mmCIF file of C-alpha atoms and ligand atoms in Angstrom:
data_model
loop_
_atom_site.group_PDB
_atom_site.id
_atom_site.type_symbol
_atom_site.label_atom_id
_atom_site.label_comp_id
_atom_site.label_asym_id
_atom_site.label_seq_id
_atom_site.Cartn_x
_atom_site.Cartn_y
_atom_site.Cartn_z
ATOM 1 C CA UNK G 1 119.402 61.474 12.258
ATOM 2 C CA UNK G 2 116.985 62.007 14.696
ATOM 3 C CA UNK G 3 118.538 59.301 17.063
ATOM 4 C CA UNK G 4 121.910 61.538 16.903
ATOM 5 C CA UNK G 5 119.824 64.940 17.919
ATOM 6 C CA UNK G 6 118.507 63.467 20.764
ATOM 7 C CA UNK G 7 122.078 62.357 21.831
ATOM 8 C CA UNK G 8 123.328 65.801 21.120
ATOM 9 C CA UNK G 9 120.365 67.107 23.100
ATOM 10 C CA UNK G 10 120.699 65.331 26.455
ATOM 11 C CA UNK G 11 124.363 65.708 25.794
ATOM 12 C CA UNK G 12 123.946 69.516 26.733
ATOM 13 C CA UNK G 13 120.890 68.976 29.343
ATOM 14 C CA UNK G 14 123.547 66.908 31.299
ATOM 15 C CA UNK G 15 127.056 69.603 30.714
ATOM 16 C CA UNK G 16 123.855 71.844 32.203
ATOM 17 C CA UNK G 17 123.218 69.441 34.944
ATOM 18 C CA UNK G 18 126.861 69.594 35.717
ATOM 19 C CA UNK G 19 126.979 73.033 36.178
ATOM 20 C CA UNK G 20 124.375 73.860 38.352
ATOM 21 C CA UNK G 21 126.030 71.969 40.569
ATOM 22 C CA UNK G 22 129.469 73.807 40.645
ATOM 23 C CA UNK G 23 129.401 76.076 42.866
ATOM 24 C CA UNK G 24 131.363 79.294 43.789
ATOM 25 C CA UNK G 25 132.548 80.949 47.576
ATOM 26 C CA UNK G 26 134.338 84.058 47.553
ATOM 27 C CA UNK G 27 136.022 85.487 50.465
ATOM 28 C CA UNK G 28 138.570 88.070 50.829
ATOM 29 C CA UNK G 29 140.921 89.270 53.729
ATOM 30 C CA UNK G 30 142.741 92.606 54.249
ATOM 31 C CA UNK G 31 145.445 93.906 56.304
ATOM 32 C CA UNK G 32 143.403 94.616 59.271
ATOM 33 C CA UNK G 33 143.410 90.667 59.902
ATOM 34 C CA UNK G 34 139.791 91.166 58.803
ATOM 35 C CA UNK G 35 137.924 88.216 56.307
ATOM 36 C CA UNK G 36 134.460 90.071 54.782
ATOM 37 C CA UNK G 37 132.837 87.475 55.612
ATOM 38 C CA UNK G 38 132.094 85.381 58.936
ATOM 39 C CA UNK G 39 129.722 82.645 57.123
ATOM 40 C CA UNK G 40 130.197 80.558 53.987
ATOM 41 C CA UNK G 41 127.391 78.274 53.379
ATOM 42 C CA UNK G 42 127.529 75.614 50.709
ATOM 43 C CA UNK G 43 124.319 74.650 49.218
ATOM 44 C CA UNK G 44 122.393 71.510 48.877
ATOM 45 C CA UNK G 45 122.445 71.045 45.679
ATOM 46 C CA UNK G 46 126.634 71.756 45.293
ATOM 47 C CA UNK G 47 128.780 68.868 44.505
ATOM 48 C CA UNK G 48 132.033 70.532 43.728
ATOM 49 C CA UNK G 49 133.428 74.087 44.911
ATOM 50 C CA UNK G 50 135.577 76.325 44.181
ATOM 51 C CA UNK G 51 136.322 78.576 46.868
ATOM 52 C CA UNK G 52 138.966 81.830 46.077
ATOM 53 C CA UNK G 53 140.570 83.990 48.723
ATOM 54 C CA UNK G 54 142.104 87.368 47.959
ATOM 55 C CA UNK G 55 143.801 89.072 49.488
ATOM 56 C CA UNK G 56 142.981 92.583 49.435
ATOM 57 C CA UNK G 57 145.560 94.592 51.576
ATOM 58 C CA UNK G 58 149.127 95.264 50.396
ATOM 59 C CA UNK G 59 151.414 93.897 53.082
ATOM 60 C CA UNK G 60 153.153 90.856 52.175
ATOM 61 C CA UNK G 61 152.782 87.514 53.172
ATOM 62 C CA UNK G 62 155.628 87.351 55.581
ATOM 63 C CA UNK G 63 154.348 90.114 57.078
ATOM 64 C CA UNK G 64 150.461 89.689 56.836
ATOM 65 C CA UNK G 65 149.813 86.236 54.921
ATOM 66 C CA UNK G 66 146.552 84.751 54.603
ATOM 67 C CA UNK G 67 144.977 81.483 53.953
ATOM 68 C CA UNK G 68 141.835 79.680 54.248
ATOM 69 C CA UNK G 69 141.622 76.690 56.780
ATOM 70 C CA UNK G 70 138.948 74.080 57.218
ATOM 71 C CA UNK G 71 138.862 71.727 60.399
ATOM 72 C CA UNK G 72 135.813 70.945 62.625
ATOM 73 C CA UNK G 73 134.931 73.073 64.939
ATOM 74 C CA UNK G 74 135.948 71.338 68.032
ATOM 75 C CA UNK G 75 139.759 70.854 66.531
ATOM 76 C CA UNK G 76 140.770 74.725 65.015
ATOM 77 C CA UNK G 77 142.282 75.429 68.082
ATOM 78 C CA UNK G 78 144.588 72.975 68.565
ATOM 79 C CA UNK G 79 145.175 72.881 64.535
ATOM 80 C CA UNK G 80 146.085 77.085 64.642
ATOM 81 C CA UNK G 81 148.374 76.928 67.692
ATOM 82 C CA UNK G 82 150.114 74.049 66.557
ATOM 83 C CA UNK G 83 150.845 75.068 62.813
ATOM 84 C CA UNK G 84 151.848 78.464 64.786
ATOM 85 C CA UNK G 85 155.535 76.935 64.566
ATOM 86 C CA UNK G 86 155.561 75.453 61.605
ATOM 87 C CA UNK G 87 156.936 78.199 59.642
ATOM 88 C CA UNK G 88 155.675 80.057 56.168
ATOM 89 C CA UNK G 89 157.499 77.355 54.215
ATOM 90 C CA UNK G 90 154.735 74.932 56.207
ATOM 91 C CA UNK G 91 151.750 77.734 55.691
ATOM 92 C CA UNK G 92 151.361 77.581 59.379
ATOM 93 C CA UNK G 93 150.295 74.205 59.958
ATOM 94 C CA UNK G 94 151.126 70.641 60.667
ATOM 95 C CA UNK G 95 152.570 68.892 57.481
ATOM 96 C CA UNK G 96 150.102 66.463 56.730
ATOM 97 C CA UNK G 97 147.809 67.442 59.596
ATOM 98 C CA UNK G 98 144.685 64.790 58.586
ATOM 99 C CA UNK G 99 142.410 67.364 60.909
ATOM 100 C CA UNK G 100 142.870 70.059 58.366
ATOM 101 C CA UNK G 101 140.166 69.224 55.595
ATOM 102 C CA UNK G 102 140.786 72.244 53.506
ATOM 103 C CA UNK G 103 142.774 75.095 52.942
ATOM 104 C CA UNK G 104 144.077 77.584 50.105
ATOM 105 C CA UNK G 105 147.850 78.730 49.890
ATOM 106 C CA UNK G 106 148.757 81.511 52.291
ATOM 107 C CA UNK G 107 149.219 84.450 49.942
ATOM 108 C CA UNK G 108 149.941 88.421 50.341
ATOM 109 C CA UNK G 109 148.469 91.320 49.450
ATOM 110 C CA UNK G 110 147.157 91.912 46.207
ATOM 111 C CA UNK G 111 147.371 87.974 45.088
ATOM 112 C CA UNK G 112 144.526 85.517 45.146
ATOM 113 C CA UNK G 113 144.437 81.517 45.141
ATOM 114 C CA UNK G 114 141.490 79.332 44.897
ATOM 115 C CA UNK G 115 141.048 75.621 45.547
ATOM 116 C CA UNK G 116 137.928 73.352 44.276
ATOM 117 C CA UNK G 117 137.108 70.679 46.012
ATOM 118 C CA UNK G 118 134.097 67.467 46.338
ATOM 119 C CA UNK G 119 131.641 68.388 48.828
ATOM 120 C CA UNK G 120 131.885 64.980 50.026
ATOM 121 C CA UNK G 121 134.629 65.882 51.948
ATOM 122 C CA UNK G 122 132.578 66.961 54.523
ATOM 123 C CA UNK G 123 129.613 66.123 56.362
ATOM 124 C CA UNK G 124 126.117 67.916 55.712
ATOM 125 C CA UNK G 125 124.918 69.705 58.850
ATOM 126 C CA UNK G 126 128.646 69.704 60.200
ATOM 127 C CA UNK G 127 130.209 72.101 62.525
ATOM 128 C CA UNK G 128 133.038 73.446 60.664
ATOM 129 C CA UNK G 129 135.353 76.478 61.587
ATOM 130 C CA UNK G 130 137.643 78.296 58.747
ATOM 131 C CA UNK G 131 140.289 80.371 59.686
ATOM 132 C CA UNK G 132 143.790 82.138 58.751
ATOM 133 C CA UNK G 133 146.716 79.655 60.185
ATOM 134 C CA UNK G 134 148.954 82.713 60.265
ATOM 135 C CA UNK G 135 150.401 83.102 63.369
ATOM 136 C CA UNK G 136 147.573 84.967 65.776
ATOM 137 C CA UNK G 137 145.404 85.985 63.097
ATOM 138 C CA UNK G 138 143.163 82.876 63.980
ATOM 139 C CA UNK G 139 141.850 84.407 67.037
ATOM 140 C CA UNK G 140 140.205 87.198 64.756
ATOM 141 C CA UNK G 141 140.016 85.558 61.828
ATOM 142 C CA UNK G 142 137.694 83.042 61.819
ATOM 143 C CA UNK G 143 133.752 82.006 60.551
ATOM 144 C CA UNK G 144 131.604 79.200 60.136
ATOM 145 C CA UNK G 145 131.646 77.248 57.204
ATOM 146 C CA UNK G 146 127.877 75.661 56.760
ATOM 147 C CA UNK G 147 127.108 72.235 54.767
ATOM 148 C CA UNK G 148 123.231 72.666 53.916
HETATM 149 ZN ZN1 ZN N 201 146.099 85.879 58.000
#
């Protein structure tokens, strides 16, 4: 009896364990090729996240779509103008581009997506650069994404 509350016990210490280490980024864009935010930092002690995107404007996404794009730093560049003629159907980018790490669906106004992912995906204390892959919306919209 007392065996089995101790298992029930840590049973919940550890789902709390768990949890604490989920972790949550929220960033929205708008029609003025505008995200709110020009830093996302994920914490130390994260092991997953999810991140969501909405889109706050009301164009749509042919018109003003918007997506969330990880690559290092040094490779965004290359990554945006490239995916520049890869169509909607492609989101903008490379099919099966291995420098993109991340990225969210390209939506439109008034939608939202979110994608969780392992923070081992990336490298603490790397220099990472998200941005929208629509076409010349990555030279506004842009920010660091920080690994603590
Ligand atoms: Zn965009």
């Amino acid at each position: 009896m007392k065996l089995r509350l101790f298992l029930a016990l840590s049973t919940l210490l550890f789902a709390g364990q768990a949890l604490a280490n989920d972790c949550e980024l929220e960033i929205s864009a708008n029609d003025q090729l505008q995200f709110d935010k020009k830093e996302l930092t994920i914490g130390a002690d994260c092991q997953q996240v999810k991140l969501t995107l909405t889109h706050t404007g009301k164009l749509p996404v042919a018109q003003m779509g918007h997506n969330w794009v990880v690559t290092d730093s040094d490779q965004f560049q290359a990554v945006a103008q490239e995916g520049m003629t890869q169509g909607l159907d492609n989101e903008y980018l490379v099919p099966g581009d291995k420098r993109v790490l991340l990225h969210t669906d390209m939506i439109g106004g008034g939608e939202s997506t979110s994608i969780t992912f392992d923070v081992s995906t990336l490298e603490k204390g790397g220099d990472y650069t998200f941005f929208c892959s629509f076409p010349g919306h990555w030279a506004v919209m842009k920010g660091k994404l920080i690994v603590e």
